[in-house]
Amino acid sequence: SERGRMNDVHIINLHTMHWTKLDKSGGGPWPVGRSFHTACCLNYGEEHPQLLVSGGLDKDNNTLSDTWVMDVETGTWKELAVSEDVKPRWAHTVTAFTLRPGLVEATMFGGSPK
């Protein structure tokens, strides 16, 4: 852990109740350790489900403004470009909506700026 801020990912198989920790050695960037972030599932239908992680506090209690998406099947992360209008925040919520197959939007609400 980074002074209490972690960036590890564990996935549970709900049929077997077995937890698996994702291996970071597969290459590619990972988000920094954080707490008080938000996360939600994005499911486009045909594509692999994805985990969206946004904001929070880093190990030095700096407020984060980054947003990442992880492909759940491959365990690979990709950082998304975020508009300057989206201010850094923590203790906020994000909810995903499937508007139609292949079109998913996420809504961010509230939080603390510093």
Coordinates of N, CA and C in Angstrom, one line a residue:
S1 N 0.8 -1.2 0.0 CA 0.0 0.0 0.0 C 0.9 1.2 0.0
E2 N 0.3 2.3 -0.5 CA 1.0 3.6 -0.5 C 0.4 4.4 0.6
R3 N 1.0 4.2 1.8 CA 0.4 4.9 3.0 C -1.1 4.8 3.1
G4 N -1.6 3.6 2.9 CA -3.0 3.3 3.0 C -3.8 3.5 1.7
R5 N -3.2 3.9 0.6 CA -3.9 4.1 -0.7 C -3.5 2.9 -1.6
M6 N -4.4 2.1 -2.0 CA -4.1 0.9 -2.7 C -4.6 1.0 -4.2
N7 N -4.0 0.3 -5.1 CA -4.5 0.2 -6.5 C -4.6 -1.2 -7.0
D8 N -4.8 -2.2 -6.0 CA -4.9 -3.5 -6.4 C -6.4 -3.8 -6.8
V9 N -6.6 -4.8 -7.6 CA -7.9 -5.2 -8.1 C -8.1 -6.7 -7.7
H10 N -9.3 -7.0 -7.1 CA -9.7 -8.3 -6.8 C -11.0 -8.6 -7.4
I11 N -11.2 -9.7 -8.0 CA -12.4 -10.1 -8.7 C -13.0 -11.4 -8.1
I12 N -14.2 -11.4 -7.7 CA -14.8 -12.6 -7.1 C -15.7 -13.3 -8.2
N13 N -15.6 -14.6 -8.2 CA -16.5 -15.4 -9.0 C -17.6 -15.8 -8.1
L14 N -18.8 -15.3 -8.4 CA -20.0 -15.4 -7.6 C -20.5 -16.8 -7.6
H15 N -20.1 -17.7 -8.5 CA -20.5 -19.1 -8.5 C -19.7 -19.9 -7.6
T16 N -18.4 -19.7 -7.6 CA -17.4 -20.4 -6.7 C -17.1 -19.7 -5.4
M17 N -17.4 -18.4 -5.4 CA -17.0 -17.5 -4.2 C -15.5 -17.5 -4.0
H18 N -14.8 -17.6 -5.2 CA -13.3 -17.5 -5.1 C -12.9 -16.2 -5.6
W19 N -11.9 -15.6 -4.8 CA -11.4 -14.3 -5.2 C -10.1 -14.5 -6.0
T20 N -9.9 -13.6 -7.0 CA -8.6 -13.6 -7.8 C -8.1 -12.2 -7.8
K21 N -6.8 -12.1 -7.5 CA -6.1 -10.8 -7.5 C -5.5 -10.6 -8.9
L22 N -5.8 -9.5 -9.6 CA -5.3 -9.2 -10.9 C -3.8 -9.0 -10.8
D23 N -3.0 -9.5 -11.8 CA -1.6 -9.4 -11.8 C -1.2 -8.1 -12.6
K24 N -0.5 -7.2 -11.9 CA 0.0 -6.0 -12.5 C 1.1 -6.1 -13.5
S25 N 1.7 -7.3 -13.6 CA 2.9 -7.4 -14.4 C 2.6 -7.6 -15.9
G26 N 1.3 -7.6 -16.3 CA 0.9 -7.8 -17.7 C 1.2 -6.6 -18.6
G27 N 1.8 -5.5 -18.0 CA 2.2 -4.4 -18.8 C 1.1 -3.3 -18.8
G28 N 1.5 -2.2 -19.3 CA 0.5 -1.1 -19.3 C 0.4 -0.3 -18.0
P29 N -0.1 0.9 -18.1 CA -0.2 1.7 -16.9 C -1.4 1.3 -16.0
W30 N -1.3 1.6 -14.7 CA -2.3 1.4 -13.7 C -2.6 2.7 -13.0
P31 N -3.8 3.0 -12.6 CA -4.0 4.2 -11.8 C -3.3 4.1 -10.5
V32 N -3.0 5.3 -10.0 CA -2.3 5.4 -8.7 C -3.2 4.9 -7.6
G33 N -2.6 4.5 -6.5 CA -3.4 4.1 -5.3 C -4.3 5.3 -4.9
R34 N -5.5 4.9 -4.4 CA -6.4 6.0 -4.0 C -7.5 5.5 -3.0
S35 N -8.2 6.4 -2.4 CA -9.3 6.1 -1.6 C -10.4 7.2 -1.9
F36 N -11.6 7.0 -1.4 CA -12.7 8.0 -1.6 C -13.0 8.3 -3.0
H37 N -12.6 7.3 -3.9 CA -12.9 7.4 -5.4 C -14.3 6.9 -5.6
T38 N -14.7 6.9 -6.9 CA -15.9 6.2 -7.3 C -15.6 5.2 -8.4
A39 N -16.5 4.2 -8.5 CA -16.4 3.2 -9.5 C -17.7 2.7 -9.9
C40 N -17.9 2.3 -11.2 CA -19.1 1.7 -11.7 C -18.8 0.8 -12.8
C41 N -19.7 -0.1 -13.1 CA -19.6 -1.0 -14.2 C -20.2 -0.4 -15.5
L42 N -19.4 -0.6 -16.6 CA -19.9 -0.2 -17.9 C -20.1 -1.4 -18.7
N43 N -21.3 -1.7 -19.3 CA -21.5 -2.9 -20.0 C -22.2 -2.5 -21.4
Y44 N -21.4 -2.6 -22.4 CA -21.8 -2.2 -23.8 C -22.6 -3.3 -24.5
G45 N -22.7 -4.5 -24.0 CA -23.4 -5.6 -24.6 C -22.4 -6.6 -25.2
E46 N -22.0 -6.3 -26.5 CA -21.1 -7.2 -27.2 C -19.7 -7.2 -26.6
E47 N -19.2 -6.0 -26.2 CA -17.9 -5.9 -25.7 C -17.7 -6.4 -24.3
H48 N -16.4 -6.5 -23.9 CA -16.2 -6.9 -22.5 C -16.7 -5.9 -21.5
P49 N -17.2 -6.3 -20.4 CA -17.6 -5.3 -19.4 C -16.3 -4.6 -18.9
Q50 N -16.5 -3.3 -18.5 CA -15.4 -2.5 -18.1 C -15.8 -1.9 -16.7
L51 N -14.7 -1.6 -16.0 CA -14.8 -0.9 -14.7 C -14.3 0.5 -14.9
L52 N -15.1 1.5 -14.5 CA -14.7 2.9 -14.5 C -14.4 3.3 -13.1
V53 N -13.2 4.0 -13.0 CA -12.8 4.5 -11.7 C -12.4 5.9 -11.9
S54 N -12.9 6.8 -11.0 CA -12.7 8.2 -11.1 C -12.4 8.9 -9.8
G55 N -11.4 9.9 -9.9 CA -11.2 10.8 -8.7 C -10.7 10.1 -7.5
G56 N -10.9 10.7 -6.3 CA -10.5 10.2 -5.0 C -9.3 11.0 -4.5
L57 N -8.7 10.5 -3.5 CA -7.5 11.1 -2.9 C -6.3 10.2 -3.1
D58 N -5.1 10.8 -3.4 CA -3.9 10.0 -3.5 C -3.2 9.8 -2.2
K59 N -2.0 9.2 -2.2 CA -1.3 8.9 -0.9 C -1.0 10.2 -0.1
D60 N -0.9 11.4 -0.8 CA -0.6 12.6 -0.1 C -1.8 13.5 0.1
N61 N -3.0 12.8 0.0 CA -4.3 13.5 0.2 C -4.6 14.6 -0.9
N62 N -3.9 14.5 -2.0 CA -4.2 15.4 -3.2 C -5.5 14.9 -3.8
T63 N -6.4 15.8 -4.2 CA -7.6 15.4 -4.9 C -7.3 15.1 -6.3
L64 N -7.8 13.9 -6.8 CA -7.5 13.5 -8.2 C -8.6 13.8 -9.1
S65 N -8.2 14.1 -10.4 CA -9.2 14.4 -11.4 C -9.2 13.4 -12.5
D66 N -8.4 12.3 -12.4 CA -8.3 11.3 -13.5 C -9.5 10.3 -13.5
T67 N -9.7 9.8 -14.7 CA -10.7 8.7 -14.9 C -10.1 7.6 -15.7
W68 N -10.2 6.4 -15.2 CA -9.7 5.2 -15.9 C -10.8 4.2 -16.2
V69 N -10.5 3.4 -17.2 CA -11.4 2.3 -17.5 C -10.6 1.0 -17.6
M70 N -11.1 0.0 -17.0 CA -10.4 -1.3 -17.0 C -11.2 -2.3 -17.7
D71 N -10.7 -3.0 -18.7 CA -11.3 -4.2 -19.3 C -11.3 -5.3 -18.4
V72 N -12.4 -5.8 -17.9 CA -12.5 -6.8 -16.8 C -11.9 -8.1 -17.3
E73 N -12.1 -8.5 -18.6 CA -11.6 -9.8 -19.0 C -10.1 -9.8 -19.2
T74 N -9.5 -8.7 -19.7 CA -8.0 -8.7 -19.9 C -7.2 -8.0 -18.8
G75 N -7.9 -7.3 -17.9 CA -7.2 -6.6 -16.8 C -6.4 -5.4 -17.2
T76 N -6.6 -4.9 -18.4 CA -5.8 -3.8 -18.9 C -6.6 -2.5 -18.6
W77 N -5.8 -1.4 -18.2 CA -6.3 -0.1 -17.9 C -6.1 0.9 -19.0
K78 N -7.0 1.8 -19.2 CA -6.8 2.9 -20.1 C -7.2 4.2 -19.4
E79 N -6.4 5.3 -19.4 CA -6.8 6.5 -18.9 C -7.6 7.3 -19.9
L80 N -8.7 7.9 -19.5 CA -9.6 8.6 -20.4 C -9.2 10.1 -20.3
A81 N -9.4 10.8 -21.4 CA -9.3 12.3 -21.4 C -10.5 12.8 -20.6
V82 N -10.2 13.8 -19.8 CA -11.3 14.4 -19.0 C -11.3 15.9 -19.3
S83 N -12.5 16.4 -19.5 CA -12.6 17.9 -19.8 C -12.2 18.7 -18.6
E84 N -11.6 19.9 -18.8 CA -11.2 20.8 -17.7 C -12.5 21.2 -16.9
D85 N -13.6 21.1 -17.5 CA -14.9 21.4 -16.7 C -15.1 20.5 -15.6
V86 N -14.6 19.2 -15.7 CA -14.7 18.3 -14.6 C -13.6 18.5 -13.6
K87 N -14.0 19.1 -12.4 CA -13.0 19.4 -11.4 C -12.6 18.2 -10.6
P88 N -11.4 18.2 -10.1 CA -10.9 17.1 -9.2 C -11.9 17.0 -8.0
R89 N -12.2 15.8 -7.6 CA -13.2 15.5 -6.5 C -12.9 14.2 -5.9
W90 N -13.5 14.1 -4.7 CA -13.5 12.8 -3.9 C -14.8 12.7 -3.2
A91 N -15.2 11.4 -2.8 CA -16.5 11.1 -2.2 C -17.7 11.5 -3.0
H92 N -17.6 11.2 -4.3 CA -18.6 11.5 -5.3 C -19.2 10.2 -5.8
T93 N -20.2 10.3 -6.7 CA -20.8 9.1 -7.2 C -20.7 9.2 -8.8
V94 N -20.7 8.0 -9.4 CA -20.9 7.9 -10.8 C -21.8 6.7 -11.1
T95 N -22.8 6.9 -11.9 CA -23.8 5.9 -12.3 C -23.8 5.8 -13.8
A96 N -23.8 4.5 -14.3 CA -23.8 4.3 -15.7 C -25.2 4.0 -16.2
F97 N -25.5 4.5 -17.4 CA -26.8 4.2 -18.0 C -26.6 3.7 -19.4
T98 N -27.3 2.6 -19.7 CA -27.3 2.0 -21.0 C -28.5 2.6 -21.8
L99 N -28.2 3.5 -22.7 CA -29.3 4.2 -23.4 C -29.8 3.4 -24.5
R100 N -29.0 2.6 -25.1 CA -29.3 1.6 -26.1 C -28.1 0.7 -26.3
P101 N -28.2 -0.5 -26.9 CA -27.1 -1.3 -27.1 C -25.9 -0.6 -27.8
G102 N -24.8 -0.6 -27.1 CA -23.6 0.0 -27.7 C -23.4 1.5 -27.2
L103 N -24.4 2.1 -26.5 CA -24.4 3.4 -26.1 C -24.6 3.5 -24.6
V104 N -23.5 3.8 -23.9 CA -23.5 3.9 -22.4 C -23.0 5.2 -22.0
E105 N -23.7 5.9 -21.1 CA -23.2 7.1 -20.5 C -23.1 7.0 -19.0
A106 N -22.1 7.8 -18.5 CA -21.9 7.8 -17.0 C -22.2 9.2 -16.5
T107 N -22.9 9.3 -15.4 CA -23.2 10.6 -14.8 C -22.4 10.7 -13.5
M108 N -21.7 11.8 -13.3 CA -20.9 12.1 -12.1 C -21.7 13.1 -11.3
F109 N -21.8 12.9 -10.0 CA -22.6 13.8 -9.1 C -21.9 14.1 -7.8
G110 N -21.8 15.3 -7.4 CA -21.4 15.7 -6.1 C -19.9 15.5 -5.8
G111 N -19.7 15.3 -4.5 CA -18.3 15.1 -4.0 C -17.8 16.3 -3.4
S112 N -16.5 16.2 -2.9 CA -15.8 17.3 -2.3 C -14.6 17.7 -3.1
P113 N -14.4 19.0 -3.3 CA -13.3 19.4 -4.2 C -11.9 19.3 -3.6
K114 N -11.7 19.5 -2.3 CA -10.4 19.5 -1.7 C -10.4 18.7 -0.4

